[in-house]
Coordinates of C-alpha atoms in Angstrom, one line a residue:
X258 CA 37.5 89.0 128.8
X259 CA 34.9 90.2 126.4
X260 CA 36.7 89.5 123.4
X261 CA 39.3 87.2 122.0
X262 CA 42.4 90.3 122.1
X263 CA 45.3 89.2 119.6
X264 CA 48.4 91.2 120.6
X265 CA 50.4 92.5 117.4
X266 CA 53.9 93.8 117.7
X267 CA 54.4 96.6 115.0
X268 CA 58.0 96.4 113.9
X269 CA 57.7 99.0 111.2
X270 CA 55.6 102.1 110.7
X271 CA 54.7 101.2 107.4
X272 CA 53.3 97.4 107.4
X273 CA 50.4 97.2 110.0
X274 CA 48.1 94.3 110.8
X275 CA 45.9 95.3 108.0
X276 CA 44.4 92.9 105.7
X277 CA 44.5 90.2 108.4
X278 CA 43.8 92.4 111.9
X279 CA 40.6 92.9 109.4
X280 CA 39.8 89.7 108.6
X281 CA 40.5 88.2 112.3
X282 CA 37.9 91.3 113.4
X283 CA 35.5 90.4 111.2
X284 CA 35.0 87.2 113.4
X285 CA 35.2 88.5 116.6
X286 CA 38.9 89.5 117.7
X287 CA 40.1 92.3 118.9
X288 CA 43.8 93.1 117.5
X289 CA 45.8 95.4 119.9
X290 CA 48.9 97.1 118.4
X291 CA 52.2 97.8 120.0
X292 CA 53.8 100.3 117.7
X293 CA 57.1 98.9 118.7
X294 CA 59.3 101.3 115.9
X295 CA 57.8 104.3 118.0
X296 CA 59.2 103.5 121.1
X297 CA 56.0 101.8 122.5
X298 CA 57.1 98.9 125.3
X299 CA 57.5 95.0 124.0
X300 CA 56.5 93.0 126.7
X301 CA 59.4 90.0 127.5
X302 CA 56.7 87.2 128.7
X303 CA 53.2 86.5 126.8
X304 CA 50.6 89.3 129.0
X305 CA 48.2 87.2 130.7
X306 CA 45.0 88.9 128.7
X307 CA 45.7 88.3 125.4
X308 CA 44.5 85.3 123.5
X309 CA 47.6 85.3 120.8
X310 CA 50.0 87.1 119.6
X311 CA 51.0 88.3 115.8
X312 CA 54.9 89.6 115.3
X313 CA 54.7 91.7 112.3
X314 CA 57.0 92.4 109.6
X315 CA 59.8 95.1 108.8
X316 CA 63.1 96.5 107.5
X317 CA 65.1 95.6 109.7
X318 CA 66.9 91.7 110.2
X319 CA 65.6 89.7 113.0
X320 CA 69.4 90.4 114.9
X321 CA 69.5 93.5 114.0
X322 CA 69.3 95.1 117.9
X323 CA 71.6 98.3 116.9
X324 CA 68.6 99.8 114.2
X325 CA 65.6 98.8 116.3
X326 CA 66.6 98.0 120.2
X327 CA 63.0 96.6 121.2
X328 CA 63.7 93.1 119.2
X329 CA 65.6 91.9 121.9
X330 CA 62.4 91.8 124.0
X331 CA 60.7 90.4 120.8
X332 CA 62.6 87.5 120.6
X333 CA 62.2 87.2 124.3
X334 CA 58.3 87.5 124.2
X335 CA 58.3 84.7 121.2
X336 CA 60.5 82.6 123.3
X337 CA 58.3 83.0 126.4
X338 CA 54.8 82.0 123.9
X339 CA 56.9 78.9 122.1
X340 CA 57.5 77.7 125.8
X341 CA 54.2 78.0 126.8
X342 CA 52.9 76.6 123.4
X343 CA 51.3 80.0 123.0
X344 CA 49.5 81.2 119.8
X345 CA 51.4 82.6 117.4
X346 CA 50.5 84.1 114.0
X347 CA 54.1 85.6 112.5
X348 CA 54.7 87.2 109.8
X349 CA 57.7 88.0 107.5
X350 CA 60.4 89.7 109.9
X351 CA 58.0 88.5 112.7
X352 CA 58.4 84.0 111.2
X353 CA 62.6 85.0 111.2
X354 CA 62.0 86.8 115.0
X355 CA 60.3 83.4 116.2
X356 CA 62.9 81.3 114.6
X357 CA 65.8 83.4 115.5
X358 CA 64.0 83.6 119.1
X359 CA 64.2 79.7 119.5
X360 CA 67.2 77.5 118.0
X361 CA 66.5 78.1 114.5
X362 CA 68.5 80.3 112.3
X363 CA 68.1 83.2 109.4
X364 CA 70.4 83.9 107.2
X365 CA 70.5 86.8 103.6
X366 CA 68.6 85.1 100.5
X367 CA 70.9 84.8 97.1
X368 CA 67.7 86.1 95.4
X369 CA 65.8 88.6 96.7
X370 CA 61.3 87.8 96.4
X371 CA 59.5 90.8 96.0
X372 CA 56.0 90.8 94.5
X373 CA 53.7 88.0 93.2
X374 CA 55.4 84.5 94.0
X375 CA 53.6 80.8 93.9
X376 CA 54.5 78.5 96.6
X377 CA 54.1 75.1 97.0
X378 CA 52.4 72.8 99.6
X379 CA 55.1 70.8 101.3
X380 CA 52.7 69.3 104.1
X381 CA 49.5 68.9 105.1
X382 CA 47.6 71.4 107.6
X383 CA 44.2 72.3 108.4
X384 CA 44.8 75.6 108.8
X385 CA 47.0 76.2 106.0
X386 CA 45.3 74.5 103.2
X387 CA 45.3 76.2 100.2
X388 CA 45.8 72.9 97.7
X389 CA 49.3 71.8 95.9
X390 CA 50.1 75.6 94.9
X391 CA 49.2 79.4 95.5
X392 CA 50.2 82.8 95.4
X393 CA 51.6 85.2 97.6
X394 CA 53.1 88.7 98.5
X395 CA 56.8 88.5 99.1
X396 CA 59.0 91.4 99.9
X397 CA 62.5 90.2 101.6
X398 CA 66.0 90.0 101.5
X399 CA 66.1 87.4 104.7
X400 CA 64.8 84.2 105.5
X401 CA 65.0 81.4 107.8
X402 CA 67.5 79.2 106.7
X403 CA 67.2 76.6 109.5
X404 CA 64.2 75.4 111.2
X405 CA 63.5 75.8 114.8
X406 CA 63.5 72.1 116.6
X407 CA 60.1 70.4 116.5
X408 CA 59.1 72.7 113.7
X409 CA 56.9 71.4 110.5
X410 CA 57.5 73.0 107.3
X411 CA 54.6 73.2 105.5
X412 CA 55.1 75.5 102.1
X413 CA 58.3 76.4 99.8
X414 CA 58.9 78.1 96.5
X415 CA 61.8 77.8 94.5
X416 CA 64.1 80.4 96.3
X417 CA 62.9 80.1 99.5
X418 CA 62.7 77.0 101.4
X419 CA 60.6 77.4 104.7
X420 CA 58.0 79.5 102.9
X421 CA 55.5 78.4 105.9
X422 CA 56.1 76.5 108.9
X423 CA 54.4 75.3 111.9
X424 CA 55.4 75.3 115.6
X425 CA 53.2 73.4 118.6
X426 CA 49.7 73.6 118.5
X427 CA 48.7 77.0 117.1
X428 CA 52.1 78.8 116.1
X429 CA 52.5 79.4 112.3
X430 CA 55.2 81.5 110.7
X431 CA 54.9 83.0 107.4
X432 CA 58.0 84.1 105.3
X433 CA 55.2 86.1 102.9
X434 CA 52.9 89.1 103.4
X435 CA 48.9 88.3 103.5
X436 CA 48.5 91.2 105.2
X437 CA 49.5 93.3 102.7
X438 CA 47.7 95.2 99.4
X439 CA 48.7 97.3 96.7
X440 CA 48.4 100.2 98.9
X441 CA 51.0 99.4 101.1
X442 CA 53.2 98.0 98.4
X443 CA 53.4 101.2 96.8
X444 CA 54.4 103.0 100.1
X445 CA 57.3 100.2 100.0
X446 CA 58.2 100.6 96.5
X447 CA 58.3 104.9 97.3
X448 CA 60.3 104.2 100.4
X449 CA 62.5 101.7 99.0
X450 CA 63.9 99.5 101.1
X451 CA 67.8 97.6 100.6
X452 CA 65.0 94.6 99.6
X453 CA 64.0 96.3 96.7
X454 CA 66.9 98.1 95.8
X455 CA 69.0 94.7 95.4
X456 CA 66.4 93.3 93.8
X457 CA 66.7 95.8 90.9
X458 CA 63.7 98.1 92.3
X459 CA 61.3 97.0 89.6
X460 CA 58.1 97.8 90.5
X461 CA 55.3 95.4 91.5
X462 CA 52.4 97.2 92.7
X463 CA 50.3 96.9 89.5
X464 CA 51.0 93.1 90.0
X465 CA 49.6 93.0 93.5
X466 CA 46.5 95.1 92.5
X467 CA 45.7 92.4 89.8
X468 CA 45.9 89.2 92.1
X469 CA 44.2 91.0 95.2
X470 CA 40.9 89.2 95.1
X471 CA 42.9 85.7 94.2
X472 CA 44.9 86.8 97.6
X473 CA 42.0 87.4 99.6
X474 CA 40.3 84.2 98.2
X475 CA 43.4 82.0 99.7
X476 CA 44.5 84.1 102.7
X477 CA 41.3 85.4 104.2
X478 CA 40.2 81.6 104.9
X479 CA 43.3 80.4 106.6
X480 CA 43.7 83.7 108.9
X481 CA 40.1 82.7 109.5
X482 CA 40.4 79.1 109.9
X483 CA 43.5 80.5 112.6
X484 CA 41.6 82.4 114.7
X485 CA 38.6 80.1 115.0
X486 CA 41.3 77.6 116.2
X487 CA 42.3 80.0 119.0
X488 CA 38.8 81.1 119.8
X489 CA 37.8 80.8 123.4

């Protein structure tokens, strides 16, 4: 195989890989896309050419087979890499897929995070290391409100618990959005999701275009430091 190939699963036509399918090409990956919301086939078991695999995020709730019938074979494709201690790089929709996939659970948020939240380190990580606090992109309604077994939560905020967590020896699920920039955030805020609706569709985007280069400064290492750790 020529290149490392990192398989993404598109759940929604709106949030690509983006930000990080950038970053992980700038050092040497290939990131394949499987635009799952247009019908495109999820593979049930982890393709044998493919050197990890990133579960993107979306609308929808990780259970949530009657809007978008492919996440069935999601959940069984995550199930499938978890076995086989496969790498994993989830985010948003795609950290409750992998948790819902296993034994862990996701459940509807009392407060809704959209926009510019801080987090804080609960654990140390050499891929995730980003100090005692940062900031991220949030945008959702659900989370996972129990851990799958043998998981290791590494980051929380105040409304949401397992921010980050960590699963075998390269899996790492995150409940927040590097991926994203003010670009994409205002095709969420014109589409307008139940997320931002309950949340009192306050707008955000000018928020996210201020911190972008404090993102990229946190984010862009630890995708990096990721995909050097799964570099063959």
């Amino acid at each position: 195989m020529p290149k490392n190939v990192i398989l993404a699963i598109q759940n929604d036509e709106t949030d690509p890989p983006h930000l990080v399918g950038d970053w992980l090409t700038q050092i040497g990956f290939e990131v394949q896309v499987i635009h799952a919301y247009r019908g495109e086939k999820v593979p049930r078991e982890v393709p044998t050419d493919v050197s990890a695999l990133m579960p993107l995020g979306g609308h929808m709730g990780a259970l949530d087979d009657h809007i978008a019938p492919w996440l069935a074979d999601e959940r069984a494709l995550l199930a499938d890499a978890v076995k086989k201690d496969f790498p994993i790089f989830a985010i948003c929709l795609g950290a409750q897929l992998l948790a819902a996939a296993t034994d862990g659970e996701v459940g509807r948020m009392e407060t809704n995070e959209i926009g510019i939240y801080e987090i804080e380190k609960i654990a140390n990580d050499e891929i995730v290391d980003f100090g005692a606090r940062a900031i991220t992109t949030q945008w959702h309604e659900d989370y996972v409100t129990k851990l799958p077994t043998g998981a290791v939560r590494l980051a929380a905020s105040e409304l949401c618990q397992n921010q980050i967590y960590k699963m075998g020896s390269h899996t790492y699920a995150f409940q927040s959005h590097p991926e994203v920039d003010s670009a994409i955030v205002t095709r969420w805020e014109a589409d307008a999701d139940n997320a931002f609706i309950e949340a009192g569709a306050i707008s955000v985007k000018e928020a996210v275009k201020a911190s972008e280069l404090e993102l990229e400064k946190i984010w862009k290492p630890i995708v990096q430091r990721w995909g050097k750790s799964i570099s063959k």
